[in-house]
mmCIF file of C-alpha atoms in Angstrom:
data_model
loop_
_atom_site.group_PDB
_atom_site.id
_atom_site.type_symbol
_atom_site.label_atom_id
_atom_site.label_comp_id
_atom_site.label_asym_id
_atom_site.label_seq_id
_atom_site.Cartn_x
_atom_site.Cartn_y
_atom_site.Cartn_z
ATOM 1 C CA MET A 245 0.125 0.139 0.143
ATOM 2 C CA ALA A 246 1.500 3.434 -1.150
ATOM 3 C CA VAL A 247 1.484 6.116 1.731
ATOM 4 C CA GLY A 248 2.450 9.737 1.232
ATOM 5 C CA VAL A 249 6.076 10.924 3.021
ATOM 6 C CA GLU A 250 8.120 13.748 3.317
ATOM 7 C CA ILE A 251 10.636 13.843 0.322
ATOM 8 C CA SER A 252 13.177 15.821 2.539
ATOM 9 C CA ALA A 253 13.276 12.241 4.852
ATOM 10 C CA LEU A 254 14.382 10.310 1.555
ATOM 11 C CA SER A 255 17.906 9.635 0.330
ATOM 12 C CA VAL A 256 19.141 8.859 -3.030
ATOM 13 C CA ALA A 257 22.335 7.243 -2.342
ATOM 14 C CA ASP A 258 23.417 3.845 -3.872
ATOM 15 C CA SER A 259 22.077 4.004 -7.538
ATOM 16 C CA PRO A 260 22.985 1.337 -9.864
ATOM 17 C CA ARG A 261 23.047 4.127 -12.322
ATOM 18 C CA ILE A 262 27.293 5.231 -13.023
ATOM 19 C CA SER A 263 25.860 8.500 -14.336
ATOM 20 C CA GLY A 264 23.369 9.436 -12.285
ATOM 21 C CA GLU A 265 19.952 10.846 -12.878
ATOM 22 C CA ASP A 266 19.138 12.021 -16.450
ATOM 23 C CA PRO A 267 17.671 15.518 -16.268
ATOM 24 C CA GLU A 268 15.846 15.330 -19.460
ATOM 25 C CA HIS A 269 13.856 12.689 -18.264
ATOM 26 C CA VAL A 270 13.260 14.447 -15.316
ATOM 27 C CA LYS A 271 11.690 17.351 -17.217
ATOM 28 C CA ALA A 272 9.427 14.750 -19.144
ATOM 29 C CA LEU A 273 7.986 13.588 -16.117
ATOM 30 C CA THR A 274 7.196 16.574 -14.912
ATOM 31 C CA VAL A 275 4.785 17.511 -17.642
ATOM 32 C CA ALA A 276 3.458 13.515 -17.652
ATOM 33 C CA GLN A 277 -0.483 14.066 -18.347
ATOM 34 C CA THR A 278 -1.009 10.570 -16.336
ATOM 35 C CA GLU A 279 -0.569 10.048 -12.527
ATOM 36 C CA LEU A 280 3.232 8.759 -11.812
ATOM 37 C CA PRO A 281 3.511 5.220 -9.953
ATOM 38 C CA PRO A 282 4.876 5.339 -6.279
ATOM 39 C CA ILE A 283 8.314 5.135 -5.470
ATOM 40 C CA ILE A 284 9.756 2.196 -3.638
ATOM 41 C CA VAL A 285 11.716 3.563 -0.516
ATOM 42 C CA HIS A 286 14.190 1.009 1.639
ATOM 43 C CA ARG A 287 12.092 1.080 5.249
ATOM 44 C CA ALA A 288 15.484 0.929 7.048
ATOM 45 C CA THR A 289 17.405 3.506 5.411
ATOM 46 C CA MET A 290 14.791 5.660 3.852
ATOM 47 C CA ARG A 291 16.638 4.955 0.493
ATOM 48 C CA VAL A 292 15.003 5.354 -3.014
ATOM 49 C CA ILE A 293 15.021 1.725 -4.233
ATOM 50 C CA ASP A 294 13.383 2.780 -7.740
ATOM 51 C CA GLY A 295 11.918 6.221 -8.679
ATOM 52 C CA VAL A 296 14.882 8.760 -8.320
ATOM 53 C CA HIS A 297 13.720 10.428 -11.392
ATOM 54 C CA ARG A 298 9.626 10.444 -10.032
ATOM 55 C CA LEU A 299 11.207 11.829 -6.997
ATOM 56 C CA ARG A 300 13.287 14.832 -8.779
ATOM 57 C CA ALA A 301 10.031 15.750 -10.877
ATOM 58 C CA ALA A 302 8.315 16.133 -7.471
ATOM 59 C CA VAL A 303 10.682 18.419 -6.508
ATOM 60 C CA LEU A 304 10.687 20.598 -9.630
ATOM 61 C CA CYS A 305 6.827 20.504 -9.057
ATOM 62 C CA GLY A 306 7.199 21.937 -5.860
ATOM 63 C CA HIS A 307 6.109 18.930 -4.151
ATOM 64 C CA ASP A 308 6.765 18.277 -0.249
ATOM 65 C CA LYS A 309 5.723 14.649 -0.462
ATOM 66 C CA ILE A 310 5.507 11.961 -2.647
ATOM 67 C CA ALA A 311 3.549 8.428 -2.788
ATOM 68 C CA VAL A 312 5.813 5.616 -1.427
ATOM 69 C CA ARG A 313 5.844 1.672 -1.323
ATOM 70 C CA PHE A 314 8.193 0.306 1.490
ATOM 71 C CA PHE A 315 10.551 -2.166 0.952
ATOM 72 C CA ASP A 316 11.282 -4.162 4.179
ATOM 73 C CA GLY A 317 14.406 -6.741 3.213
ATOM 74 C CA ASP A 318 18.143 -6.337 3.838
ATOM 75 C CA GLU A 319 20.372 -3.747 1.983
ATOM 76 C CA ALA A 320 21.682 -6.478 -0.842
ATOM 77 C CA ASP A 321 17.982 -7.372 -1.491
ATOM 78 C CA ALA A 322 17.237 -3.756 -1.956
ATOM 79 C CA PHE A 323 20.040 -3.384 -4.325
ATOM 80 C CA VAL A 324 18.429 -6.232 -6.296
ATOM 81 C CA LEU A 325 14.841 -4.892 -6.446
ATOM 82 C CA ALA A 326 16.234 -1.526 -7.869
ATOM 83 C CA VAL A 327 18.269 -3.134 -10.708
ATOM 84 C CA GLU A 328 15.311 -5.330 -11.519
ATOM 85 C CA SER A 329 12.994 -2.469 -11.161
ATOM 86 C CA ASN A 330 14.766 -0.368 -13.680
ATOM 87 C CA ILE A 331 15.160 -2.867 -16.339
ATOM 88 C CA ALA A 332 11.367 -3.717 -16.023
ATOM 89 C CA HIS A 333 10.243 0.062 -16.818
ATOM 90 C CA GLY A 334 11.118 3.657 -16.558
ATOM 91 C CA LEU A 335 14.692 4.667 -18.312
ATOM 92 C CA PRO A 336 16.467 1.446 -18.971
ATOM 93 C CA LEU A 337 19.857 1.148 -17.425
ATOM 94 C CA SER A 338 23.191 1.153 -19.897
ATOM 95 C CA LEU A 339 24.742 -1.778 -20.337
ATOM 96 C CA ALA A 340 27.725 -0.702 -18.288
ATOM 97 C CA ASP A 341 25.128 0.056 -15.165
ATOM 98 C CA ARG A 342 23.857 -3.899 -16.159
ATOM 99 C CA LYS A 343 27.575 -5.289 -15.938
ATOM 100 C CA ARG A 344 28.369 -3.454 -12.773
ATOM 101 C CA ALA A 345 25.221 -4.275 -11.108
ATOM 102 C CA ALA A 346 25.778 -7.940 -11.999
ATOM 103 C CA GLY A 347 29.024 -8.097 -10.458
ATOM 104 C CA ARG A 348 27.794 -6.789 -7.407
ATOM 105 C CA ILE A 349 24.876 -9.336 -7.135
ATOM 106 C CA ILE A 350 27.519 -12.069 -7.688
ATOM 107 C CA ASP A 351 29.576 -10.933 -4.409
ATOM 108 C CA SER A 352 26.173 -10.446 -2.520
ATOM 109 C CA HIS A 353 24.198 -13.558 -3.612
ATOM 110 C CA PRO A 354 27.001 -15.855 -4.471
ATOM 111 C CA GLN A 355 24.273 -18.942 -4.459
ATOM 112 C CA TRP A 356 22.445 -17.542 -7.092
ATOM 113 C CA SER A 357 23.081 -19.368 -10.607
ATOM 114 C CA ASP A 358 23.965 -17.333 -13.984
ATOM 115 C CA ARG A 359 21.082 -17.294 -15.131
ATOM 116 C CA ILE A 360 19.148 -15.314 -12.189
ATOM 117 C CA VAL A 361 21.786 -12.860 -12.267
ATOM 118 C CA ALA A 362 21.262 -12.632 -15.517
ATOM 119 C CA SER A 363 17.518 -12.499 -14.975
ATOM 120 C CA VAL A 364 17.682 -9.767 -12.843
ATOM 121 C CA THR A 365 20.435 -7.327 -14.804
ATOM 122 C CA GLY A 366 19.108 -8.101 -18.518
ATOM 123 C CA ILE A 367 22.121 -9.438 -19.728
ATOM 124 C CA ALA A 368 23.146 -13.163 -20.640
ATOM 125 C CA PRO A 369 24.114 -15.910 -18.845
ATOM 126 C CA GLY A 370 27.202 -16.351 -20.564
ATOM 127 C CA THR A 371 28.338 -12.758 -19.715
ATOM 128 C CA VAL A 372 27.239 -13.174 -16.292
ATOM 129 C CA ALA A 373 29.583 -16.196 -15.962
ATOM 130 C CA GLU A 374 32.540 -14.181 -17.613
ATOM 131 C CA ILE A 375 31.819 -11.671 -15.128
ATOM 132 C CA ARG A 376 31.947 -14.283 -12.087
ATOM 133 C CA ARG A 377 34.939 -16.027 -13.570
ATOM 134 C CA ARG A 378 37.006 -12.508 -13.572
ATOM 135 C CA ARG A 379 35.436 -11.299 -9.851
ATOM 136 C CA THR A 380 36.387 -15.200 -8.186
ATOM 137 C CA GLY A 381 39.587 -16.048 -10.596
ATOM 138 C CA GLY A 382 37.110 -19.311 -11.742
ATOM 139 C CA LEU A 383 37.198 -20.365 -7.855
ATOM 140 C CA THR A 384 33.737 -20.331 -6.079
ATOM 141 C CA ALA A 385 33.044 -20.017 -2.481
ATOM 142 C CA VAL A 386 29.653 -22.220 -2.875
ATOM 143 C CA SER A 387 29.308 -25.732 -3.873
ATOM 144 C CA SER A 388 26.041 -25.676 -5.175
ATOM 145 C CA ARG A 389 23.798 -22.542 -6.564
ATOM 146 C CA ILE A 390 19.783 -22.124 -6.659
ATOM 147 C CA GLY A 391 18.278 -22.177 -10.083
ATOM 148 C CA GLN A 392 15.419 -19.859 -11.808
ATOM 149 C CA ASP A 393 13.020 -22.830 -10.828
ATOM 150 C CA GLY A 394 14.109 -22.637 -7.389
ATOM 151 C CA ARG A 395 16.353 -25.870 -7.381
ATOM 152 C CA ILE A 396 19.150 -25.836 -5.394
ATOM 153 C CA ARG A 397 21.960 -27.675 -8.376
ATOM 154 C CA PRO A 398 25.733 -28.837 -7.840
ATOM 155 C CA VAL A 399 28.654 -26.018 -9.152
ATOM 156 C CA ASN A 400 30.425 -28.997 -10.618
ATOM 157 C CA GLY A 401 28.179 -30.314 -12.955
ATOM 158 C CA THR A 402 30.789 -33.282 -13.198
ATOM 159 C CA GLU A 403 29.847 -34.761 -9.721
ATOM 160 C CA GLY A 404 25.842 -34.417 -10.656
ATOM 161 C CA ARG A 405 26.424 -36.617 -13.641
ATOM 162 C CA ARG A 406 28.498 -39.095 -11.904
ATOM 163 C CA LEU A 407 26.077 -39.336 -9.323
ATOM 164 C CA ALA A 408 23.099 -39.929 -11.519
ATOM 165 C CA SER A 409 24.842 -42.498 -13.465
ATOM 166 C CA GLU A 410 24.905 -44.262 -9.991
ATOM 167 C CA VAL A 411 21.662 -43.911 -9.353
ATOM 168 C CA ILE A 412 20.360 -45.164 -12.782
ATOM 169 C CA ALA A 413 22.286 -48.134 -12.627
ATOM 170 C CA GLU A 414 21.067 -49.275 -8.763
ATOM 171 C CA ASN A 415 17.632 -48.538 -10.179
ATOM 172 C CA PRO A 416 16.952 -48.279 -13.962
ATOM 173 C CA THR A 417 12.990 -47.643 -13.658
ATOM 174 C CA LEU A 418 13.342 -44.294 -11.588
ATOM 175 C CA SER A 419 11.882 -41.481 -13.384
ATOM 176 C CA LEU A 420 13.833 -38.470 -14.319
ATOM 177 C CA ARG A 421 12.432 -36.206 -11.784
ATOM 178 C CA GLN A 422 13.457 -38.757 -9.030
ATOM 179 C CA ILE A 423 17.015 -39.183 -10.847
ATOM 180 C CA ALA A 424 17.617 -35.267 -10.962
ATOM 181 C CA ARG A 425 16.502 -34.917 -7.116
ATOM 182 C CA ALA A 426 18.537 -37.319 -6.165
ATOM 183 C CA ALA A 427 21.830 -36.210 -7.942
ATOM 184 C CA GLY A 428 20.885 -32.408 -7.756
ATOM 185 C CA ILE A 429 20.949 -31.831 -11.263
ATOM 186 C CA SER A 430 18.219 -30.562 -13.928
ATOM 187 C CA PRO A 431 15.680 -33.392 -15.369
ATOM 188 C CA GLU A 432 17.363 -32.185 -19.014
ATOM 189 C CA THR A 433 20.740 -33.602 -17.593
ATOM 190 C CA ALA A 434 19.225 -36.332 -16.119
ATOM 191 C CA ARG A 435 17.685 -37.242 -19.513
ATOM 192 C CA ASP A 436 21.042 -36.555 -21.193
ATOM 193 C CA VAL A 437 22.830 -39.099 -18.441
ATOM 194 C CA ARG A 438 20.489 -41.698 -19.130
ATOM 195 C CA ASN A 439 20.275 -41.397 -22.838
ATOM 196 C CA ARG A 440 24.340 -41.301 -22.759
ATOM 197 C CA LEU A 441 24.144 -44.683 -20.886
ATOM 198 C CA ARG A 442 21.595 -46.289 -22.808
ATOM 199 C CA ARG A 443 23.764 -45.711 -25.768
ATOM 200 C CA GLY A 444 27.111 -47.181 -24.058
ATOM 201 C CA GLU A 445 28.588 -43.914 -23.748
ATOM 202 C CA ASP A 446 30.262 -41.867 -20.486
ATOM 203 C CA PRO A 447 27.834 -39.996 -18.688
ATOM 204 C CA LEU A 448 30.148 -36.944 -18.856
ATOM 205 C CA PRO A 449 30.220 -35.142 -22.263
ATOM 206 C CA THR A 450 33.754 -35.100 -24.174
ATOM 207 C CA PRO A 451 35.067 -31.244 -23.741
ATOM 208 C CA ARG A 452 34.872 -29.218 -27.182
ATOM 209 C CA GLY A 453 37.809 -29.769 -29.328
ATOM 210 C CA LYS A 454 38.995 -33.076 -27.682
ATOM 211 C CA GLY A 455 38.046 -36.441 -29.781
ATOM 212 C CA ARG A 456 34.761 -35.010 -31.631
ATOM 213 C CA VAL A 457 33.272 -36.609 -34.674
ATOM 214 C CA SER A 458 30.115 -36.058 -36.233
ATOM 215 C CA THR A 459 26.987 -37.845 -35.018
ATOM 216 C CA ALA A 460 26.838 -39.699 -38.257
ATOM 217 C CA ARG A 461 30.091 -40.526 -38.345
ATOM 218 C CA ALA A 462 30.177 -42.239 -34.952
ATOM 219 C CA THR A 463 27.216 -43.841 -35.831
ATOM 220 C CA ALA A 464 28.580 -45.724 -38.766
ATOM 221 C CA GLN A 465 31.806 -46.195 -36.949
ATOM 222 C CA ALA A 466 29.637 -47.824 -33.879
ATOM 223 C CA GLY A 467 27.132 -49.722 -35.825
ATOM 224 C CA PRO A 468 23.592 -50.805 -34.988
ATOM 225 C CA ARG A 469 22.797 -50.364 -31.351
ATOM 226 C CA LYS A 470 22.016 -53.512 -29.372
ATOM 227 C CA GLY A 471 20.112 -54.217 -26.390
ATOM 228 C CA PHE A 472 17.804 -50.926 -26.382
ATOM 229 C CA GLY A 473 15.466 -51.322 -29.373
ATOM 230 C CA THR A 474 13.551 -47.839 -29.652
ATOM 231 C CA GLY A 475 14.289 -47.045 -26.074
ATOM 232 C CA ALA A 476 17.390 -44.971 -27.007
ATOM 233 C CA VAL A 477 16.068 -41.607 -27.677
ATOM 234 C CA PRO A 478 18.212 -39.241 -29.634
ATOM 235 C CA GLN A 479 19.579 -36.104 -27.788
ATOM 236 C CA ARG A 480 17.898 -33.182 -28.200
ATOM 237 C CA ALA A 481 18.582 -29.247 -27.666
ATOM 238 C CA PRO A 482 18.076 -28.019 -23.984
ATOM 239 C CA VAL A 483 14.635 -26.761 -23.286
ATOM 240 C CA GLN A 484 16.158 -23.845 -22.721
ATOM 241 C CA ASP A 485 17.622 -23.271 -26.260
ATOM 242 C CA ARG A 486 14.199 -24.520 -27.369
ATOM 243 C CA THR A 487 12.077 -21.797 -25.574
ATOM 244 C CA ALA A 488 14.881 -18.872 -26.730
ATOM 245 C CA THR A 489 14.640 -20.000 -30.295
ATOM 246 C CA VAL A 490 10.401 -19.630 -30.053
ATOM 247 C CA GLU A 491 10.816 -16.499 -28.546
ATOM 248 C CA ARG A 492 12.712 -14.848 -30.940
ATOM 249 C CA LEU A 493 10.248 -16.589 -33.528
ATOM 250 C CA LYS A 494 7.366 -14.880 -31.564
ATOM 251 C CA ALA A 495 9.043 -11.548 -32.123
ATOM 252 C CA ASP A 496 9.067 -11.950 -35.891
ATOM 253 C CA PRO A 497 6.264 -9.731 -37.117
ATOM 254 C CA ALA A 498 5.962 -12.164 -40.330
ATOM 255 C CA LEU A 499 4.810 -14.990 -38.057
ATOM 256 C CA ARG A 500 2.867 -12.568 -35.798
ATOM 257 C CA MET A 501 0.914 -10.602 -37.909
ATOM 258 C CA SER A 502 -0.625 -13.955 -39.765
ATOM 259 C CA GLU A 503 -3.135 -16.169 -38.898
ATOM 260 C CA THR A 504 -0.968 -19.362 -40.380
ATOM 261 C CA GLY A 505 2.047 -17.570 -38.438
ATOM 262 C CA ARG A 506 0.305 -17.855 -35.246
ATOM 263 C CA THR A 507 -0.612 -20.935 -35.563
ATOM 264 C CA LEU A 508 2.336 -22.415 -36.129
ATOM 265 C CA LEU A 509 3.695 -20.591 -33.248
ATOM 266 C CA ARG A 510 1.224 -22.031 -30.937
ATOM 267 C CA LEU A 511 2.419 -25.426 -31.742
ATOM 268 C CA LEU A 512 6.119 -24.874 -31.720
ATOM 269 C CA ALA A 513 5.284 -23.506 -27.915
ATOM 270 C CA ILE A 514 4.226 -26.819 -26.880
ATOM 271 C CA HIS A 515 7.420 -28.265 -27.335
ATOM 272 C CA THR A 516 8.981 -25.845 -24.570
ATOM 273 C CA VAL A 517 7.535 -28.034 -22.103
ATOM 274 C CA SER A 518 10.501 -28.956 -19.400
ATOM 275 C CA ALA A 519 11.477 -32.263 -19.102
ATOM 276 C CA GLU A 520 10.266 -32.587 -15.785
ATOM 277 C CA GLU A 521 6.809 -31.653 -16.711
ATOM 278 C CA TRP A 522 6.735 -34.438 -19.721
ATOM 279 C CA GLU A 523 7.483 -36.417 -17.086
ATOM 280 C CA GLU A 524 4.411 -35.687 -15.084
ATOM 281 C CA ILE A 525 2.779 -35.975 -17.628
ATOM 282 C CA ILE A 526 3.591 -39.636 -18.532
ATOM 283 C CA ASP A 527 3.537 -40.457 -15.102
ATOM 284 C CA ASN A 528 -0.420 -39.420 -15.202
ATOM 285 C CA ILE A 529 -1.938 -40.750 -18.135
ATOM 286 C CA PRO A 530 -4.301 -43.459 -17.493
ATOM 287 C CA PRO A 531 -3.414 -47.212 -18.300
ATOM 288 C CA HIS A 532 -6.414 -47.882 -20.154
ATOM 289 C CA CYS A 533 -5.462 -44.851 -22.364
ATOM 290 C CA SER A 534 -1.907 -45.340 -22.644
ATOM 291 C CA ASN A 535 -1.671 -47.349 -25.997
ATOM 292 C CA ILE A 536 -3.882 -44.805 -27.438
ATOM 293 C CA VAL A 537 -1.742 -41.709 -26.211
ATOM 294 C CA ALA A 538 1.443 -43.616 -27.668
ATOM 295 C CA HIS A 539 -0.147 -44.187 -30.739
ATOM 296 C CA LEU A 540 -1.340 -40.444 -31.337
ATOM 297 C CA ALA A 541 2.163 -39.558 -30.396
ATOM 298 C CA SER A 542 3.611 -41.510 -32.643
ATOM 299 C CA GLU A 543 1.596 -40.384 -35.390
ATOM 300 C CA CYS A 544 2.219 -36.493 -34.618
ATOM 301 C CA ALA A 545 5.702 -37.324 -34.665
ATOM 302 C CA GLY A 546 5.610 -38.245 -38.105
ATOM 303 C CA MET A 547 3.614 -35.529 -38.914
ATOM 304 C CA TRP A 548 6.550 -33.114 -37.277
ATOM 305 C CA ALA A 549 9.222 -35.378 -39.052
ATOM 306 C CA GLU A 550 7.402 -35.096 -42.427
ATOM 307 C CA PHE A 551 7.099 -31.364 -41.930
ATOM 308 C CA ALA A 552 10.992 -30.875 -41.202
ATOM 309 C CA VAL A 553 11.885 -32.388 -44.280
ATOM 310 C CA ARG A 554 9.395 -30.529 -46.540
ATOM 311 C CA VAL A 555 10.484 -27.264 -45.077
ATOM 312 C CA GLU A 556 13.942 -27.831 -45.677
ATOM 313 C CA ARG A 557 12.946 -29.132 -49.059
ATOM 314 C CA ARG A 558 11.619 -25.678 -49.768
ATOM 315 C CA VAL A 559 14.677 -23.878 -48.102
ATOM 316 C CA ALA A 560 16.952 -25.658 -50.715
ATOM 317 C CA GLU A 561 14.783 -24.832 -53.708
ATOM 318 C CA THR A 562 14.772 -21.360 -52.794
ATOM 319 C CA VAL A 563 18.611 -20.937 -52.631
#
């Protein structure tokens, strides 16, 4: 709930903006035709977390009070909220601001994954990882990090994969969710480990540039697989990559502005479901429907395969 607070009681220190406020933006706010939203203030310090430009505009307009919503967390979380708020609306933070903020959040929240820090600061997870490496020298004070889904996963993925392979060997009937929970890894990583074991491969991926061969060449050298039948599932791109690709397609006007384009986007969006969600769906299919569902899923897979072939053929014909 917003309350009126004396402007003289507020502080504007510790802004995530390196260059401070933008006078032109302040002037633009003084002539705004709509009521500006309340600013956010850290109750313990009375520091403005979000809304410094609105505060400056209120001063220029001669106001003594301003509408405030209070935040009651600690100062580290107050800074996170300041960054997140300025990413979401208002005058955007510069790239330099966001990188600087990412470094500070890495220091104050070392248990957060690169993706969480990236979502707060509006930069790529890879950039966050590079900032973390520079600040820590490649060392880490924590053995696990919290992901965007709230799950805790080991920083050393090698150990998680090794543990997952042991869990699968002891009980191959466990679901991906159960394997992931036992090994402290994501369901997608659990799927990859299980598929590697089914193919007779090491559960740890080969480092880039070391002994890698193409899939087709590896298959030809290895010959036909034995013992796994149709249960050996081909490796897929991580769900995060598929989701990011679909989001990019959604931003393409050529697809968004046509009925067939929107239909295609809806169909593709179905396949951004996470491995954990797929497992939950599979686990909850009524037994009397299983054969019908499996048959329909197989038919849909066939239609998608034909769709992919025809699209690729069309691309080749237009080149």
